[in-house]
């Protein structure tokens, strides 16, 4: 086993800070770790092995280097943010005398609107789970409950898969209760759960989960289980949703992110206040949530162009 370099040890102290003091999730810390490993390799190729040897030109060259590797602007921006955070931490902790990344700004990526499914596609996706069929498997009941919960609460997949049986049974026992999610930065929020998601969860707990739990080698409190009775993983959840999308013949991508985007978009389309949606999604800033209002504006513009008589007349007189 190779001995960690001084640079790697100093990076590890930053990652420990993110996990223990800032309370970032394991997935976020893992992403920082991957990005900083790439930064360390970049520095090593340039003969830089300690934090003290890093100057502003070296930091500024990193996003340029990444761009030559064919990475997207969003990936370059994310890695640049990680590097800025690392150097700010080192300067605050006096690991380095200055912050050479203080003037480095990440590239501005083009604004990408999230892809949302239509309400009709959501209904086709739920139907593909087979939950309404007389003969339904435990796996289908699990899929139905998972889809209903992701779309019905707009939660992140990590939040849903972290739920235990007790979380669901408490919520089902009292119509006034919502589900308690632990989001980014260990921030708690309670989300109301509609009747369809409640019914799907109840059916899964009564008829689906007990059968899956019998396959386990040891008991687990996890709400969602795989075919071996263990807690359902993110990878398997992604794969199962993608397979359901293909079965339902939905041409758009189907993923946990898609269902979260659909939840937010349909709420705002239905007249929900953006600040309420912000709280429901667990966004720290309303600016993050406002991207969904752009989808609604596009939708309203298209409805106007195709429905209003003066819009039609104007379009015919002034072709675009």
PDB file of C-alpha atoms in Angstrom:
ATOM      1  CA  UNK A   1       0.000   0.000   0.000  1.00  0.00           C
ATOM      2  CA  UNK A   2       1.373   3.387  -1.015  1.00  0.00           C
ATOM      3  CA  UNK A   3       1.938   5.979   1.706  1.00  0.00           C
ATOM      4  CA  UNK A   4      -0.346   8.993   1.225  1.00  0.00           C
ATOM      5  CA  UNK A   5       1.435  12.152   0.130  1.00  0.00           C
ATOM      6  CA  UNK A   6       1.278  15.375   2.116  1.00  0.00           C
ATOM      7  CA  UNK A   7      -1.180  16.717  -0.456  1.00  0.00           C
ATOM      8  CA  UNK A   8      -3.466  13.674  -0.134  1.00  0.00           C
ATOM      9  CA  UNK A   9      -3.446  13.915   3.672  1.00  0.00           C
ATOM     10  CA  UNK A  10      -4.428  17.571   3.538  1.00  0.00           C
ATOM     11  CA  UNK A  11      -7.235  16.760   1.093  1.00  0.00           C
ATOM     12  CA  UNK A  12      -8.473  14.027   3.419  1.00  0.00           C
ATOM     13  CA  UNK A  13      -8.757  16.533   6.267  1.00  0.00           C
ATOM     14  CA  UNK A  14     -11.039  18.648   4.063  1.00  0.00           C
ATOM     15  CA  UNK A  15     -13.206  15.641   3.193  1.00  0.00           C
ATOM     16  CA  UNK A  16     -13.464  14.753   6.891  1.00  0.00           C
ATOM     17  CA  UNK A  17     -14.580  18.342   7.534  1.00  0.00           C
ATOM     18  CA  UNK A  18     -17.324  18.036   4.897  1.00  0.00           C
ATOM     19  CA  UNK A  19     -18.626  14.852   6.470  1.00  0.00           C
ATOM     20  CA  UNK A  20     -18.323  15.527  10.203  1.00  0.00           C
ATOM     21  CA  UNK A  21     -18.694  19.304  10.511  1.00  0.00           C
ATOM     22  CA  UNK A  22     -20.786  20.311   7.524  1.00  0.00           C
ATOM     23  CA  UNK A  23     -22.888  17.158   7.614  1.00  0.00           C
ATOM     24  CA  UNK A  24     -22.856  16.487   3.882  1.00  0.00           C
ATOM     25  CA  UNK A  25     -24.258  13.169   2.719  1.00  0.00           C
ATOM     26  CA  UNK A  26     -22.049  10.190   1.904  1.00  0.00           C
ATOM     27  CA  UNK A  27     -22.923  10.556  -1.794  1.00  0.00           C
ATOM     28  CA  UNK A  28     -21.887  14.223  -1.848  1.00  0.00           C
ATOM     29  CA  UNK A  29     -18.618  13.495  -0.037  1.00  0.00           C
ATOM     30  CA  UNK A  30     -17.947  10.681  -2.506  1.00  0.00           C
ATOM     31  CA  UNK A  31     -18.439  13.131  -5.390  1.00  0.00           C
ATOM     32  CA  UNK A  32     -15.997  15.604  -3.776  1.00  0.00           C
ATOM     33  CA  UNK A  33     -13.532  12.755  -3.317  1.00  0.00           C
ATOM     34  CA  UNK A  34     -13.641  11.814  -7.008  1.00  0.00           C
ATOM     35  CA  UNK A  35     -13.245  15.426  -8.125  1.00  0.00           C
ATOM     36  CA  UNK A  36     -10.327  16.116  -5.797  1.00  0.00           C
ATOM     37  CA  UNK A  37      -8.556  12.915  -6.830  1.00  0.00           C
ATOM     38  CA  UNK A  38      -8.622  14.284 -10.347  1.00  0.00           C
ATOM     39  CA  UNK A  39      -7.227  17.585  -9.063  1.00  0.00           C
ATOM     40  CA  UNK A  40      -4.462  15.759  -7.185  1.00  0.00           C
ATOM     41  CA  UNK A  41      -3.511  13.819 -10.320  1.00  0.00           C
ATOM     42  CA  UNK A  42      -3.447  17.076 -12.303  1.00  0.00           C
ATOM     43  CA  UNK A  43      -1.121  18.659  -9.732  1.00  0.00           C
ATOM     44  CA  UNK A  44       1.092  15.580  -9.527  1.00  0.00           C
ATOM     45  CA  UNK A  45       1.604  15.638 -13.310  1.00  0.00           C
ATOM     46  CA  UNK A  46       2.958  19.158 -12.831  1.00  0.00           C
ATOM     47  CA  UNK A  47       5.341  18.175 -10.062  1.00  0.00           C
ATOM     48  CA  UNK A  48       3.224  19.723  -7.268  1.00  0.00           C
ATOM     49  CA  UNK A  49       3.081  17.473  -4.201  1.00  0.00           C
ATOM     50  CA  UNK A  50       2.262  19.819  -1.287  1.00  0.00           C
ATOM     51  CA  UNK A  51      -0.507  22.342  -0.648  1.00  0.00           C
ATOM     52  CA  UNK A  52       2.083  25.106  -0.162  1.00  0.00           C
ATOM     53  CA  UNK A  53       3.370  24.656  -3.726  1.00  0.00           C
ATOM     54  CA  UNK A  54       0.012  25.417  -5.355  1.00  0.00           C
ATOM     55  CA  UNK A  55      -0.228  28.916  -6.800  1.00  0.00           C
ATOM     56  CA  UNK A  56      -2.964  30.795  -8.643  1.00  0.00           C
ATOM     57  CA  UNK A  57      -1.759  29.878 -12.164  1.00  0.00           C
ATOM     58  CA  UNK A  58      -1.838  26.190 -11.210  1.00  0.00           C
ATOM     59  CA  UNK A  59      -5.403  26.473  -9.937  1.00  0.00           C
ATOM     60  CA  UNK A  60      -6.499  28.527 -12.957  1.00  0.00           C
ATOM     61  CA  UNK A  61      -5.054  25.910 -15.275  1.00  0.00           C
ATOM     62  CA  UNK A  62      -7.215  23.133 -13.818  1.00  0.00           C
ATOM     63  CA  UNK A  63     -10.558  24.081 -15.470  1.00  0.00           C
ATOM     64  CA  UNK A  64      -8.692  24.735 -18.721  1.00  0.00           C
ATOM     65  CA  UNK A  65      -7.148  21.266 -18.483  1.00  0.00           C
ATOM     66  CA  UNK A  66     -10.547  19.694 -17.773  1.00  0.00           C
ATOM     67  CA  UNK A  67     -12.069  21.398 -20.807  1.00  0.00           C
ATOM     68  CA  UNK A  68      -9.396  19.828 -23.029  1.00  0.00           C
ATOM     69  CA  UNK A  69     -10.446  16.405 -21.701  1.00  0.00           C
ATOM     70  CA  UNK A  70     -13.885  16.777 -23.234  1.00  0.00           C
ATOM     71  CA  UNK A  71     -15.798  17.390 -19.998  1.00  0.00           C
ATOM     72  CA  UNK A  72     -19.012  19.372 -20.086  1.00  0.00           C
ATOM     73  CA  UNK A  73     -19.190  22.891 -18.676  1.00  0.00           C
ATOM     74  CA  UNK A  74     -21.317  21.647 -15.788  1.00  0.00           C
ATOM     75  CA  UNK A  75     -18.723  18.992 -14.849  1.00  0.00           C
ATOM     76  CA  UNK A  76     -15.883  21.515 -15.078  1.00  0.00           C
ATOM     77  CA  UNK A  77     -17.895  23.938 -12.955  1.00  0.00           C
ATOM     78  CA  UNK A  78     -18.616  21.308 -10.304  1.00  0.00           C
ATOM     79  CA  UNK A  79     -14.934  20.338 -10.026  1.00  0.00           C
ATOM     80  CA  UNK A  80     -13.863  23.971  -9.885  1.00  0.00           C
ATOM     81  CA  UNK A  81     -16.287  24.582  -7.016  1.00  0.00           C
ATOM     82  CA  UNK A  82     -14.779  21.602  -5.163  1.00  0.00           C
ATOM     83  CA  UNK A  83     -11.278  23.019  -5.636  1.00  0.00           C
ATOM     84  CA  UNK A  84     -12.359  26.471  -4.444  1.00  0.00           C
ATOM     85  CA  UNK A  85     -13.853  24.929  -1.312  1.00  0.00           C
ATOM     86  CA  UNK A  86     -10.676  22.956  -0.675  1.00  0.00           C
ATOM     87  CA  UNK A  87      -8.410  26.013  -0.890  1.00  0.00           C
ATOM     88  CA  UNK A  88     -10.760  28.142   1.210  1.00  0.00           C
ATOM     89  CA  UNK A  89     -10.671  25.449   3.905  1.00  0.00           C
ATOM     90  CA  UNK A  90      -6.876  25.227   3.769  1.00  0.00           C
ATOM     91  CA  UNK A  91      -6.534  28.998   4.092  1.00  0.00           C
ATOM     92  CA  UNK A  92      -9.010  29.132   7.010  1.00  0.00           C
ATOM     93  CA  UNK A  93      -7.187  26.287   8.787  1.00  0.00           C
ATOM     94  CA  UNK A  94      -3.775  27.892   8.073  1.00  0.00           C
ATOM     95  CA  UNK A  95      -2.674  24.843   6.096  1.00  0.00           C
ATOM     96  CA  UNK A  96      -1.624  27.386   3.482  1.00  0.00           C
ATOM     97  CA  UNK A  97      -0.738  31.064   4.004  1.00  0.00           C
ATOM     98  CA  UNK A  98      -3.080  32.294   1.243  1.00  0.00           C
ATOM     99  CA  UNK A  99      -5.972  31.127  -0.905  1.00  0.00           C
ATOM    100  CA  UNK A 100      -4.718  30.786  -4.508  1.00  0.00           C
ATOM    101  CA  UNK A 101      -8.237  29.944  -5.715  1.00  0.00           C
ATOM    102  CA  UNK A 102      -9.853  33.124  -4.384  1.00  0.00           C
ATOM    103  CA  UNK A 103     -10.092  34.728  -7.832  1.00  0.00           C
ATOM    104  CA  UNK A 104     -10.930  31.588  -9.766  1.00  0.00           C
ATOM    105  CA  UNK A 105     -14.523  31.384 -10.992  1.00  0.00           C
ATOM    106  CA  UNK A 106     -16.154  28.271 -12.463  1.00  0.00           C
ATOM    107  CA  UNK A 107     -17.454  28.443 -16.037  1.00  0.00           C
ATOM    108  CA  UNK A 108     -21.122  29.270 -16.375  1.00  0.00           C
ATOM    109  CA  UNK A 109     -22.930  26.285 -17.900  1.00  0.00           C
ATOM    110  CA  UNK A 110     -25.860  26.740 -20.220  1.00  0.00           C
ATOM    111  CA  UNK A 111     -29.132  26.658 -18.325  1.00  0.00           C
ATOM    112  CA  UNK A 112     -30.727  23.247 -18.652  1.00  0.00           C
ATOM    113  CA  UNK A 113     -34.387  22.854 -17.890  1.00  0.00           C
ATOM    114  CA  UNK A 114     -35.265  19.633 -16.101  1.00  0.00           C
ATOM    115  CA  UNK A 115     -37.226  17.102 -18.111  1.00  0.00           C
ATOM    116  CA  UNK A 116     -40.672  16.469 -16.671  1.00  0.00           C
ATOM    117  CA  UNK A 117     -43.048  13.717 -17.684  1.00  0.00           C
ATOM    118  CA  UNK A 118     -46.605  14.578 -18.658  1.00  0.00           C
ATOM    119  CA  UNK A 119     -49.435  13.559 -16.351  1.00  0.00           C
ATOM    120  CA  UNK A 120     -50.429  10.988 -18.987  1.00  0.00           C
ATOM    121  CA  UNK A 121     -46.936   9.468 -18.940  1.00  0.00           C
ATOM    122  CA  UNK A 122     -47.031   9.307 -15.134  1.00  0.00           C
ATOM    123  CA  UNK A 123     -50.298   7.373 -15.355  1.00  0.00           C
ATOM    124  CA  UNK A 124     -48.793   4.989 -17.921  1.00  0.00           C
ATOM    125  CA  UNK A 125     -45.748   4.468 -15.692  1.00  0.00           C
ATOM    126  CA  UNK A 126     -47.916   3.619 -12.694  1.00  0.00           C
ATOM    127  CA  UNK A 127     -50.029   1.260 -14.806  1.00  0.00           C
ATOM    128  CA  UNK A 128     -46.832  -0.520 -15.911  1.00  0.00           C
ATOM    129  CA  UNK A 129     -46.202  -1.440 -12.259  1.00  0.00           C
ATOM    130  CA  UNK A 130     -49.204  -3.772 -12.470  1.00  0.00           C
ATOM    131  CA  UNK A 131     -50.510  -2.819  -9.050  1.00  0.00           C
ATOM    132  CA  UNK A 132     -54.164  -2.989 -10.131  1.00  0.00           C
ATOM    133  CA  UNK A 133     -53.956  -6.496 -11.580  1.00  0.00           C
ATOM    134  CA  UNK A 134     -55.606  -9.411  -9.685  1.00  0.00           C
ATOM    135  CA  UNK A 135     -52.340 -11.358  -9.657  1.00  0.00           C
ATOM    136  CA  UNK A 136     -49.585  -8.998  -8.658  1.00  0.00           C
ATOM    137  CA  UNK A 137     -46.085  -9.883  -7.456  1.00  0.00           C
ATOM    138  CA  UNK A 138     -44.301  -8.520  -4.423  1.00  0.00           C
ATOM    139  CA  UNK A 139     -41.830  -6.785  -6.731  1.00  0.00           C
ATOM    140  CA  UNK A 140     -44.648  -5.052  -8.615  1.00  0.00           C
ATOM    141  CA  UNK A 141     -46.187  -3.834  -5.351  1.00  0.00           C
ATOM    142  CA  UNK A 142     -42.762  -2.495  -4.374  1.00  0.00           C
ATOM    143  CA  UNK A 143     -42.372  -0.725  -7.724  1.00  0.00           C
ATOM    144  CA  UNK A 144     -45.844   0.820  -7.456  1.00  0.00           C
ATOM    145  CA  UNK A 145     -45.170   2.124  -3.947  1.00  0.00           C
ATOM    146  CA  UNK A 146     -41.767   3.475  -5.010  1.00  0.00           C
ATOM    147  CA  UNK A 147     -43.146   5.328  -8.042  1.00  0.00           C
ATOM    148  CA  UNK A 148     -46.134   6.709  -6.134  1.00  0.00           C
ATOM    149  CA  UNK A 149     -43.883   7.946  -3.329  1.00  0.00           C
ATOM    150  CA  UNK A 150     -41.239   9.515  -5.580  1.00  0.00           C
ATOM    151  CA  UNK A 151     -43.854  11.321  -7.682  1.00  0.00           C
ATOM    152  CA  UNK A 152     -46.237  11.958  -4.772  1.00  0.00           C
ATOM    153  CA  UNK A 153     -43.675  13.614  -2.490  1.00  0.00           C
ATOM    154  CA  UNK A 154     -40.922  14.820  -4.853  1.00  0.00           C
ATOM    155  CA  UNK A 155     -38.252  13.296  -2.631  1.00  0.00           C
ATOM    156  CA  UNK A 156     -34.717  12.463  -3.668  1.00  0.00           C
ATOM    157  CA  UNK A 157     -34.107   8.758  -4.246  1.00  0.00           C
ATOM    158  CA  UNK A 158     -31.606   8.675  -1.371  1.00  0.00           C
ATOM    159  CA  UNK A 159     -34.260  10.074   0.980  1.00  0.00           C
ATOM    160  CA  UNK A 160     -36.864   7.511  -0.037  1.00  0.00           C
ATOM    161  CA  UNK A 161     -34.501   4.548   0.159  1.00  0.00           C
ATOM    162  CA  UNK A 162     -33.389   5.636   3.635  1.00  0.00           C
ATOM    163  CA  UNK A 163     -36.952   5.229   4.966  1.00  0.00           C
ATOM    164  CA  UNK A 164     -37.689   2.429   7.421  1.00  0.00           C
ATOM    165  CA  UNK A 165     -40.932   0.538   7.939  1.00  0.00           C
ATOM    166  CA  UNK A 166     -41.677   2.515  11.113  1.00  0.00           C
ATOM    167  CA  UNK A 167     -41.576   5.787   9.136  1.00  0.00           C
ATOM    168  CA  UNK A 168     -44.317   4.533   6.812  1.00  0.00           C
ATOM    169  CA  UNK A 169     -46.505   2.848   9.440  1.00  0.00           C
ATOM    170  CA  UNK A 170     -46.560   5.974  11.623  1.00  0.00           C
ATOM    171  CA  UNK A 171     -47.616   8.063   8.652  1.00  0.00           C
ATOM    172  CA  UNK A 172     -50.301   5.578   7.571  1.00  0.00           C
ATOM    173  CA  UNK A 173     -51.723   5.382  11.094  1.00  0.00           C
ATOM    174  CA  UNK A 174     -52.570   9.102  11.119  1.00  0.00           C
ATOM    175  CA  UNK A 175     -54.014  10.884   8.083  1.00  0.00           C
ATOM    176  CA  UNK A 176     -52.667  14.203   9.389  1.00  0.00           C
ATOM    177  CA  UNK A 177     -49.058  13.018   9.368  1.00  0.00           C
ATOM    178  CA  UNK A 178     -46.620  13.333   6.497  1.00  0.00           C
ATOM    179  CA  UNK A 179     -43.348  11.555   5.853  1.00  0.00           C
ATOM    180  CA  UNK A 180     -40.236  12.832   7.575  1.00  0.00           C
ATOM    181  CA  UNK A 181     -37.285  13.064   5.193  1.00  0.00           C
ATOM    182  CA  UNK A 182     -33.668  13.759   6.093  1.00  0.00           C
ATOM    183  CA  UNK A 183     -32.265  15.792   3.222  1.00  0.00           C
ATOM    184  CA  UNK A 184     -28.967  17.406   2.309  1.00  0.00           C
ATOM    185  CA  UNK A 185     -27.022  18.808   5.237  1.00  0.00           C
ATOM    186  CA  UNK A 186     -29.128  16.647   7.594  1.00  0.00           C
ATOM    187  CA  UNK A 187     -32.054  19.052   7.197  1.00  0.00           C
ATOM    188  CA  UNK A 188     -35.384  17.536   8.140  1.00  0.00           C
ATOM    189  CA  UNK A 189     -38.662  18.282   6.387  1.00  0.00           C
ATOM    190  CA  UNK A 190     -42.107  16.742   6.639  1.00  0.00           C
ATOM    191  CA  UNK A 191     -43.933  16.199   3.342  1.00  0.00           C
ATOM    192  CA  UNK A 192     -47.668  15.519   3.002  1.00  0.00           C
ATOM    193  CA  UNK A 193     -48.526  12.210   1.344  1.00  0.00           C
ATOM    194  CA  UNK A 194     -51.570  11.894  -0.916  1.00  0.00           C
ATOM    195  CA  UNK A 195     -54.139   9.107  -0.933  1.00  0.00           C
ATOM    196  CA  UNK A 196     -52.692   7.269  -3.950  1.00  0.00           C
ATOM    197  CA  UNK A 197     -49.233   6.990  -2.385  1.00  0.00           C
ATOM    198  CA  UNK A 198     -50.782   5.981   0.939  1.00  0.00           C
ATOM    199  CA  UNK A 199     -52.800   3.210  -0.710  1.00  0.00           C
ATOM    200  CA  UNK A 200     -49.778   1.944  -2.638  1.00  0.00           C
ATOM    201  CA  UNK A 201     -47.630   1.925   0.511  1.00  0.00           C
ATOM    202  CA  UNK A 202     -50.315   0.144   2.501  1.00  0.00           C
ATOM    203  CA  UNK A 203     -50.703  -2.553  -0.170  1.00  0.00           C
ATOM    204  CA  UNK A 204     -46.938  -3.031  -0.324  1.00  0.00           C
ATOM    205  CA  UNK A 205     -46.582  -3.292   3.461  1.00  0.00           C
ATOM    206  CA  UNK A 206     -49.450  -5.784   3.759  1.00  0.00           C
ATOM    207  CA  UNK A 207     -48.954  -7.950   0.664  1.00  0.00           C
ATOM    208  CA  UNK A 208     -45.516  -7.207  -0.776  1.00  0.00           C
ATOM    209  CA  UNK A 209     -42.856  -6.504   1.808  1.00  0.00           C
ATOM    210  CA  UNK A 210     -43.538  -9.564   4.049  1.00  0.00           C
ATOM    211  CA  UNK A 211     -42.808 -11.868   1.096  1.00  0.00           C
ATOM    212  CA  UNK A 212     -39.602 -10.011   0.226  1.00  0.00           C
ATOM    213  CA  UNK A 213     -38.520  -9.943   3.883  1.00  0.00           C
ATOM    214  CA  UNK A 214     -38.738 -13.753   4.034  1.00  0.00           C
ATOM    215  CA  UNK A 215     -35.898 -13.923   1.494  1.00  0.00           C
ATOM    216  CA  UNK A 216     -33.510 -12.089   3.825  1.00  0.00           C
ATOM    217  CA  UNK A 217     -30.674 -13.791   5.691  1.00  0.00           C
ATOM    218  CA  UNK A 218     -31.103 -11.241   8.471  1.00  0.00           C
ATOM    219  CA  UNK A 219     -33.861  -8.815   9.370  1.00  0.00           C
ATOM    220  CA  UNK A 220     -33.714  -5.207   8.236  1.00  0.00           C
ATOM    221  CA  UNK A 221     -35.914  -2.217   9.157  1.00  0.00           C
ATOM    222  CA  UNK A 222     -35.690  -0.888   5.572  1.00  0.00           C
ATOM    223  CA  UNK A 223     -38.981   0.013   3.910  1.00  0.00           C
ATOM    224  CA  UNK A 224     -38.003  -0.847   0.347  1.00  0.00           C
ATOM    225  CA  UNK A 225     -36.396  -4.252  -0.195  1.00  0.00           C
ATOM    226  CA  UNK A 226     -34.806  -6.046  -3.127  1.00  0.00           C
ATOM    227  CA  UNK A 227     -35.547  -9.653  -4.109  1.00  0.00           C
ATOM    228  CA  UNK A 228     -33.068 -10.915  -1.487  1.00  0.00           C
ATOM    229  CA  UNK A 229     -34.763  -9.023   1.328  1.00  0.00           C
ATOM    230  CA  UNK A 230     -32.025  -6.394   1.733  1.00  0.00           C
ATOM    231  CA  UNK A 231     -32.440  -2.603   1.496  1.00  0.00           C
ATOM    232  CA  UNK A 232     -33.047  -1.550  -2.098  1.00  0.00           C
ATOM    233  CA  UNK A 233     -29.995   0.163  -3.620  1.00  0.00           C
ATOM    234  CA  UNK A 234     -29.927   3.351  -5.689  1.00  0.00           C
ATOM    235  CA  UNK A 235     -28.581   1.490  -8.717  1.00  0.00           C
ATOM    236  CA  UNK A 236     -31.329  -1.125  -8.666  1.00  0.00           C
ATOM    237  CA  UNK A 237     -33.986   1.560  -8.134  1.00  0.00           C
ATOM    238  CA  UNK A 238     -32.700   3.465 -11.184  1.00  0.00           C
ATOM    239  CA  UNK A 239     -32.671   0.295 -13.275  1.00  0.00           C
ATOM    240  CA  UNK A 240     -36.181  -0.720 -12.245  1.00  0.00           C
ATOM    241  CA  UNK A 241     -37.603   2.713 -13.056  1.00  0.00           C
ATOM    242  CA  UNK A 242     -35.883   2.711 -16.445  1.00  0.00           C
ATOM    243  CA  UNK A 243     -37.335  -0.747 -17.166  1.00  0.00           C
ATOM    244  CA  UNK A 244     -40.811   0.460 -16.185  1.00  0.00           C
ATOM    245  CA  UNK A 245     -40.410   3.410 -18.540  1.00  0.00           C
ATOM    246  CA  UNK A 246     -39.581   1.064 -21.411  1.00  0.00           C
ATOM    247  CA  UNK A 247     -42.519  -1.189 -20.526  1.00  0.00           C
ATOM    248  CA  UNK A 248     -44.848   1.825 -20.525  1.00  0.00           C
ATOM    249  CA  UNK A 249     -43.375   2.901 -23.902  1.00  0.00           C
ATOM    250  CA  UNK A 250     -42.414   6.317 -22.574  1.00  0.00           C
ATOM    251  CA  UNK A 251     -39.925   7.926 -24.948  1.00  0.00           C
ATOM    252  CA  UNK A 252     -38.488  10.352 -22.371  1.00  0.00           C
ATOM    253  CA  UNK A 253     -35.973   9.266 -19.744  1.00  0.00           C
ATOM    254  CA  UNK A 254     -37.560   7.817 -16.596  1.00  0.00           C
ATOM    255  CA  UNK A 255     -35.501   8.115 -13.424  1.00  0.00           C
ATOM    256  CA  UNK A 256     -35.935   9.245  -9.816  1.00  0.00           C
ATOM    257  CA  UNK A 257     -34.812  12.730 -10.912  1.00  0.00           C
ATOM    258  CA  UNK A 258     -37.491  12.745 -13.625  1.00  0.00           C
ATOM    259  CA  UNK A 259     -40.206  12.003 -11.076  1.00  0.00           C
ATOM    260  CA  UNK A 260     -38.899  14.712  -8.730  1.00  0.00           C
ATOM    261  CA  UNK A 261     -38.887  17.218 -11.604  1.00  0.00           C
ATOM    262  CA  UNK A 262     -42.385  16.135 -12.620  1.00  0.00           C
ATOM    263  CA  UNK A 263     -43.643  16.605  -9.053  1.00  0.00           C
ATOM    264  CA  UNK A 264     -42.321  20.188  -8.924  1.00  0.00           C
ATOM    265  CA  UNK A 265     -43.432  21.115 -12.432  1.00  0.00           C
ATOM    266  CA  UNK A 266     -46.962  19.777 -11.975  1.00  0.00           C
ATOM    267  CA  UNK A 267     -47.304  21.579  -8.636  1.00  0.00           C
ATOM    268  CA  UNK A 268     -46.343  24.910 -10.179  1.00  0.00           C
ATOM    269  CA  UNK A 269     -48.520  24.219 -13.234  1.00  0.00           C
ATOM    270  CA  UNK A 270     -51.373  23.693 -10.786  1.00  0.00           C
ATOM    271  CA  UNK A 271     -50.819  27.085  -9.161  1.00  0.00           C
ATOM    272  CA  UNK A 272     -48.566  26.231  -6.193  1.00  0.00           C
ATOM    273  CA  UNK A 273     -46.444  29.088  -4.869  1.00  0.00           C
ATOM    274  CA  UNK A 274     -42.771  28.681  -5.715  1.00  0.00           C
ATOM    275  CA  UNK A 275     -41.744  29.177  -2.075  1.00  0.00           C
ATOM    276  CA  UNK A 276     -44.028  26.354  -0.988  1.00  0.00           C
ATOM    277  CA  UNK A 277     -42.478  24.114  -3.648  1.00  0.00           C
ATOM    278  CA  UNK A 278     -39.053  25.187  -2.393  1.00  0.00           C
ATOM    279  CA  UNK A 279     -39.902  23.886   1.088  1.00  0.00           C
ATOM    280  CA  UNK A 280     -41.379  20.666  -0.278  1.00  0.00           C
ATOM    281  CA  UNK A 281     -38.279  19.949  -2.364  1.00  0.00           C
ATOM    282  CA  UNK A 282     -35.883  20.853   0.443  1.00  0.00           C
ATOM    283  CA  UNK A 283     -34.046  23.505  -1.604  1.00  0.00           C
ATOM    284  CA  UNK A 284     -31.968  25.927   0.439  1.00  0.00           C
ATOM    285  CA  UNK A 285     -32.577  28.746  -2.051  1.00  0.00           C
ATOM    286  CA  UNK A 286     -35.741  29.705  -3.901  1.00  0.00           C
ATOM    287  CA  UNK A 287     -33.560  30.451  -6.939  1.00  0.00           C
ATOM    288  CA  UNK A 288     -33.004  26.710  -7.361  1.00  0.00           C
ATOM    289  CA  UNK A 289     -36.746  26.107  -7.442  1.00  0.00           C
ATOM    290  CA  UNK A 290     -37.508  28.972  -9.829  1.00  0.00           C
ATOM    291  CA  UNK A 291     -36.127  26.986 -12.749  1.00  0.00           C
ATOM    292  CA  UNK A 292     -39.429  25.093 -12.737  1.00  0.00           C
ATOM    293  CA  UNK A 293     -41.351  28.313 -13.335  1.00  0.00           C
ATOM    294  CA  UNK A 294     -39.588  28.601 -16.703  1.00  0.00           C
ATOM    295  CA  UNK A 295     -41.205  25.334 -17.769  1.00  0.00           C
ATOM    296  CA  UNK A 296     -44.596  26.689 -16.786  1.00  0.00           C
ATOM    297  CA  UNK A 297     -44.024  29.916 -18.743  1.00  0.00           C
ATOM    298  CA  UNK A 298     -43.109  27.882 -21.832  1.00  0.00           C
ATOM    299  CA  UNK A 299     -46.223  25.773 -21.352  1.00  0.00           C
ATOM    300  CA  UNK A 300     -48.456  28.844 -20.997  1.00  0.00           C
ATOM    301  CA  UNK A 301     -46.894  30.469 -24.046  1.00  0.00           C
ATOM    302  CA  UNK A 302     -47.550  27.361 -26.149  1.00  0.00           C
ATOM    303  CA  UNK A 303     -51.157  27.153 -24.929  1.00  0.00           C
ATOM    304  CA  UNK A 304     -51.624  30.810 -25.862  1.00  0.00           C
ATOM    305  CA  UNK A 305     -50.053  30.393 -29.307  1.00  0.00           C
ATOM    306  CA  UNK A 306     -52.225  27.398 -30.165  1.00  0.00           C
ATOM    307  CA  UNK A 307     -55.481  28.486 -28.506  1.00  0.00           C
ATOM    308  CA  UNK A 308     -55.963  32.250 -28.588  1.00  0.00           C
ATOM    309  CA  UNK A 309     -57.490  33.554 -31.863  1.00  0.00           C
ATOM    310  CA  UNK A 310     -55.395  36.701 -31.929  1.00  0.00           C
ATOM    311  CA  UNK A 311     -52.257  34.680 -31.373  1.00  0.00           C
ATOM    312  CA  UNK A 312     -53.151  32.444 -34.306  1.00  0.00           C
ATOM    313  CA  UNK A 313     -53.851  35.439 -36.507  1.00  0.00           C
ATOM    314  CA  UNK A 314     -50.614  37.071 -35.515  1.00  0.00           C
ATOM    315  CA  UNK A 315     -48.689  33.891 -36.180  1.00  0.00           C
ATOM    316  CA  UNK A 316     -50.181  33.559 -39.674  1.00  0.00           C
ATOM    317  CA  UNK A 317     -49.464  37.202 -40.560  1.00  0.00           C
ATOM    318  CA  UNK A 318     -45.951  37.215 -39.202  1.00  0.00           C
ATOM    319  CA  UNK A 319     -44.502  33.745 -39.802  1.00  0.00           C
ATOM    320  CA  UNK A 320     -41.489  32.748 -37.696  1.00  0.00           C
TER     321      UNK A 320
END
